[in-house]
Amino acid sequence: MRQGGTDAVHDERLALRKRRPSLVDAACEHIRASILSGAHWPGSQLPTEAEFVDVLGVSRTVVREAVARLAAAGLVEARQGKGLFVSETARYQAFQITREEVENLSDVIQLLELRLSVETEMAALAAERRSEVDVMSMRQQLKILGEAAIGLDDSVKADVEFHNVIARASKNSYYAKLIDFLGVRLVPPRSLYLRQGQSYVGARYKAVISEEHEAILDAIIRRDPDAARVAARSHMSSSLKRHRDLQDFMSSHSPTG
Amino acid sequence: MRQGGTDAVHDERLALRKRRPSLVDAACEHIRASILSGAHWPGSQLPTEAEFVDVLGVSRTVVREAVARLAAAGLVEARQGKGLFVSETARYQAFQITREEVENLSDVIQLLELRLSVETEMAALAAERRSEVDVMSMRQQLKILGEAAIGLDDSVKADVEFHNVIARASKNSYYAKLIDFLGVRLVPPRSLYLRQGQSYVGARYKAVISEEHEAILDAIIRRDPDAARVAARSHMSSSLKRHRDLQDFMSSHSPTG
DNA sequence: CAGTTATAAGTTATATGACAACTTAAATAA
DNA sequence: TTATTTAAGTTGTCATATAACTTATAACTG
């Protein structure tokens, strides 16, 4: 029947309500706790599925799904014919940022602070290591950004891509990964600009951004790490200031105080 | 029988060999691809388990485990009686670093480069925002580090904690989260020092590190962001240089070239 | 005896069928 | 109309069986 049909998003809030913990949740927690408690060190063998079935009093299906979850999280590793093992990377939890955090403007500012530090050094590395192709890609994105009739979506896209190219030019894959990671997290707040009556997306705003981008690109072309650092810091600082101003504006005009 | 027994870690390398993709892996990839391709937007309903069984030609067990993995990764959400949905947070993938990456020394250097950028700005923020309690905590860790009879493990622990305190003092939770995340990833290579006959863990090495730490702490106490930035950069640069030297040493002495 | 192969046991991987719990829509009753 | 019941669809859980893989040991071979 597929009751949801085309009206799948009929109630957003319902999706966020707390569900009572399932058996799989419980099994998951049991195994995770037994690992984090230190009873099993990385690389050591865990009890078998059958043993978990006995201890937890659930079916093998439940145990297997719990293991699937933990394996997906990189906490355990199942080896056919051998058994279940604590992953060597068990302590390597992911760097995660939840949706709730991002939707809070003050968190966005904190993220921008983090991004500032990353972008400055990344620009410096890019200045040292960039290739000619990298420079061409940067020029291309800035050209797109400079076009008069560009839409907001395309504008954001080109902006993000410009920074991605710098990340790649740094020849350090972790910068690229982190910037990509932080990038999608910083897209949502742009809707805030729109709510403010597009006061920030006017021509003057565009010109300022453009100048900042050009300064970064210039430094990278000249292979001048220090100048690139300064330019990138300046760019991110302005971005940060704009967000801070917005935060002040909203907190002084919001009905909730 | 539990063949592994107490000898669970008998062959490290075996764990790293590529396993042929299981049916669950395939199913996982299929569903993930269908989401990332844009066919299903966040909040929309996915095909049912039964449909996946038909399309993929596998049992429900496989589909369920694949779903369990994707759910653990936060990509999908199963609601009993309703169906399978693309999670609202689907686009919020985690920033992950795998073990294979970390075990490569050149990757460690790349990570240190990333960390350098984070630490410099974090130290500057800490200088601006630190409380008296923060300063006390930093002093305490440096005092531990200065003790003569300290073991290597405790030394690493205090070192990590010192940087954690700075992260907290920055009053930006994302710095703390990221440093914590990167921190555990940078511990493994210390074993490399030991293999090199402890040439780097001598008294002179300790004195240099100590001076660098003191410089950072001084700047933070004086609430001097620029000085903190310089000191932190200097500290991380030296660390980076030590790793680069080690890399050169190993590549010129390794039997594989 | 040394080295190889065969066998058996333990383990995970997969398949199948069944029932319970939950959700929705339609049918039914007041 | 409104409320209740019913039926169908879906995920959650259980149980059983078989295949594939790994290891230790027994059996075999030279």
PDB file of N, CA and C in Angstrom, chain A residues 55-89:
ATOM      1  N   VAL A  55      23.198 -14.295  26.377  1.00  0.00           N
ATOM      2  CA  VAL A  55      23.334 -13.294  27.438  1.00  0.00           C
ATOM      3  C   VAL A  55      22.204 -12.275  27.397  1.00  0.00           C
ATOM      4  N   LEU A  56      21.884 -11.795  26.202  1.00  0.00           N
ATOM      5  CA  LEU A  56      20.900 -10.718  26.082  1.00  0.00           C
ATOM      6  C   LEU A  56      19.464 -11.245  25.979  1.00  0.00           C
ATOM      7  N   GLY A  57      19.344 -12.536  25.681  1.00  0.00           N
ATOM      8  CA  GLY A  57      17.997 -13.087  25.579  1.00  0.00           C
ATOM      9  C   GLY A  57      17.218 -12.573  24.388  1.00  0.00           C
ATOM     10  N   VAL A  58      17.919 -12.293  23.323  1.00  0.00           N
ATOM     11  CA  VAL A  58      17.239 -11.850  22.102  1.00  0.00           C
ATOM     12  C   VAL A  58      17.607 -12.781  20.963  1.00  0.00           C
ATOM     13  N   SER A  59      16.995 -12.563  19.833  1.00  0.00           N
ATOM     14  CA  SER A  59      17.268 -13.435  18.691  1.00  0.00           C
ATOM     15  C   SER A  59      18.567 -13.042  18.014  1.00  0.00           C
ATOM     16  N   ARG A  60      18.996 -13.908  17.160  1.00  0.00           N
ATOM     17  CA  ARG A  60      20.246 -13.651  16.459  1.00  0.00           C
ATOM     18  C   ARG A  60      20.091 -12.463  15.513  1.00  0.00           C
ATOM     19  N   THR A  61      18.904 -12.290  14.986  1.00  0.00           N
ATOM     20  CA  THR A  61      18.637 -11.148  14.109  1.00  0.00           C
ATOM     21  C   THR A  61      19.001  -9.850  14.804  1.00  0.00           C
ATOM     22  N   VAL A  62      18.552  -9.722  16.037  1.00  0.00           N
ATOM     23  CA  VAL A  62      18.802  -8.497  16.795  1.00  0.00           C
ATOM     24  C   VAL A  62      20.299  -8.294  17.004  1.00  0.00           C
ATOM     25  N   VAL A  63      20.953  -9.361  17.392  1.00  0.00           N
ATOM     26  CA  VAL A  63      22.401  -9.260  17.609  1.00  0.00           C
ATOM     27  C   VAL A  63      23.102  -8.851  16.329  1.00  0.00           C
ATOM     28  N   ARG A  64      22.688  -9.475  15.232  1.00  0.00           N
ATOM     29  CA  ARG A  64      23.358  -9.170  13.971  1.00  0.00           C
ATOM     30  C   ARG A  64      23.139  -7.721  13.545  1.00  0.00           C
ATOM     31  N   GLU A  65      21.950  -7.208  13.775  1.00  0.00           N
ATOM     32  CA  GLU A  65      21.699  -5.816  13.393  1.00  0.00           C
ATOM     33  C   GLU A  65      22.484  -4.856  14.290  1.00  0.00           C
ATOM     34  N   ALA A  66      22.593  -5.226  15.540  1.00  0.00           N
ATOM     35  CA  ALA A  66      23.386  -4.395  16.450  1.00  0.00           C
ATOM     36  C   ALA A  66      24.847  -4.383  15.999  1.00  0.00           C
ATOM     37  N   VAL A  67      25.333  -5.567  15.664  1.00  0.00           N
ATOM     38  CA  VAL A  67      26.711  -5.658  15.187  1.00  0.00           C
ATOM     39  C   VAL A  67      26.888  -4.867  13.891  1.00  0.00           C
ATOM     40  N   ALA A  68      25.869  -4.936  13.019  1.00  0.00           N
ATOM     41  CA  ALA A  68      25.938  -4.188  11.762  1.00  0.00           C
ATOM     42  C   ALA A  68      26.083  -2.700  12.042  1.00  0.00           C
ATOM     43  N   ARG A  69      25.337  -2.227  13.020  1.00  0.00           N
ATOM     44  CA  ARG A  69      25.431  -0.808  13.372  1.00  0.00           C
ATOM     45  C   ARG A  69      26.821  -0.462  13.886  1.00  0.00           C
ATOM     46  N   LEU A  70      27.299  -1.256  14.828  1.00  0.00           N
ATOM     47  CA  LEU A  70      28.606  -0.978  15.429  1.00  0.00           C
ATOM     48  C   LEU A  70      29.703  -1.095  14.379  1.00  0.00           C
ATOM     49  N   ALA A  71      29.529  -2.044  13.460  1.00  0.00           N
ATOM     50  CA  ALA A  71      30.526  -2.189  12.404  1.00  0.00           C
ATOM     51  C   ALA A  71      30.507  -0.963  11.498  1.00  0.00           C
ATOM     52  N   ALA A  72      29.294  -0.457  11.232  1.00  0.00           N
ATOM     53  CA  ALA A  72      29.174   0.724  10.392  1.00  0.00           C
ATOM     54  C   ALA A  72      29.846   1.913  11.076  1.00  0.00           C
ATOM     55  N   ALA A  73      29.776   1.929  12.396  1.00  0.00           N
ATOM     56  CA  ALA A  73      30.398   3.018  13.144  1.00  0.00           C
ATOM     57  C   ALA A  73      31.902   2.795  13.299  1.00  0.00           C
ATOM     58  N   GLY A  74      32.366   1.641  12.836  1.00  0.00           N
ATOM     59  CA  GLY A  74      33.796   1.364  12.899  1.00  0.00           C
ATOM     60  C   GLY A  74      34.267   0.896  14.262  1.00  0.00           C
ATOM     61  N   LEU A  75      33.342   0.465  15.091  1.00  0.00           N
ATOM     62  CA  LEU A  75      33.714   0.070  16.445  1.00  0.00           C
ATOM     63  C   LEU A  75      34.109  -1.398  16.507  1.00  0.00           C
ATOM     64  N   VAL A  76      33.447  -2.232  15.737  1.00  0.00           N
ATOM     65  CA  VAL A  76      33.762  -3.655  15.724  1.00  0.00           C
ATOM     66  C   VAL A  76      33.952  -4.119  14.282  1.00  0.00           C
ATOM     67  N   GLU A  77      34.416  -5.327  14.169  1.00  0.00           N
ATOM     68  CA  GLU A  77      34.746  -5.880  12.858  1.00  0.00           C
ATOM     69  C   GLU A  77      34.422  -7.366  12.892  1.00  0.00           C
ATOM     70  N   ALA A  78      33.538  -7.821  12.024  1.00  0.00           N
ATOM     71  CA  ALA A  78      33.175  -9.239  11.978  1.00  0.00           C
ATOM     72  C   ALA A  78      33.976  -9.926  10.884  1.00  0.00           C
ATOM     73  N   ARG A  79      34.623 -11.010  11.266  1.00  0.00           N
ATOM     74  CA  ARG A  79      35.385 -11.757  10.261  1.00  0.00           C
ATOM     75  C   ARG A  79      34.793 -13.147  10.123  1.00  0.00           C
ATOM     76  N   GLN A  80      34.347 -13.426   8.916  1.00  0.00           N
ATOM     77  CA  GLN A  80      33.668 -14.691   8.684  1.00  0.00           C
ATOM     78  C   GLN A  80      34.557 -15.867   9.070  1.00  0.00           C
ATOM     79  N   GLY A  81      33.970 -16.756   9.800  1.00  0.00           N
ATOM     80  CA  GLY A  81      34.679 -17.956  10.194  1.00  0.00           C
ATOM     81  C   GLY A  81      35.572 -17.780  11.405  1.00  0.00           C
ATOM     82  N   LYS A  82      35.787 -16.537  11.825  1.00  0.00           N
ATOM     83  CA  LYS A  82      36.678 -16.304  12.940  1.00  0.00           C
ATOM     84  C   LYS A  82      35.942 -15.748  14.151  1.00  0.00           C
ATOM     85  N   GLY A  83      35.190 -14.723  13.938  1.00  0.00           N
ATOM     86  CA  GLY A  83      34.464 -14.152  15.055  1.00  0.00           C
ATOM     87  C   GLY A  83      34.361 -12.642  14.972  1.00  0.00           C
ATOM     88  N   LEU A  84      33.999 -12.080  16.104  1.00  0.00           N
ATOM     89  CA  LEU A  84      33.785 -10.643  16.173  1.00  0.00           C
ATOM     90  C   LEU A  84      34.945 -10.010  16.938  1.00  0.00           C
ATOM     91  N   PHE A  85      35.483  -8.938  16.388  1.00  0.00           N
ATOM     92  CA  PHE A  85      36.648  -8.323  17.012  1.00  0.00           C
ATOM     93  C   PHE A  85      36.437  -6.833  17.232  1.00  0.00           C
ATOM     94  N   VAL A  86      37.068  -6.336  18.278  1.00  0.00           N
ATOM     95  CA  VAL A  86      37.056  -4.903  18.491  1.00  0.00           C
ATOM     96  C   VAL A  86      37.978  -4.278  17.453  1.00  0.00           C
ATOM     97  N   SER A  87      37.448  -3.317  16.743  1.00  0.00           N
ATOM     98  CA  SER A  87      38.222  -2.709  15.670  1.00  0.00           C
ATOM     99  C   SER A  87      39.418  -1.957  16.235  1.00  0.00           C
ATOM    100  N   GLU A  88      40.504  -1.971  15.472  1.00  0.00           N
ATOM    101  CA  GLU A  88      41.693  -1.225  15.883  1.00  0.00           C
ATOM    102  C   GLU A  88      41.380   0.270  15.934  1.00  0.00           C
ATOM    103  N   THR A  89      40.385   0.653  15.177  1.00  0.00           N
ATOM    104  CA  THR A  89      40.031   2.066  15.102  1.00  0.00           C
ATOM    105  C   THR A  89      38.888   2.401  16.056  1.00  0.00           C
TER     106      THR A  89
END
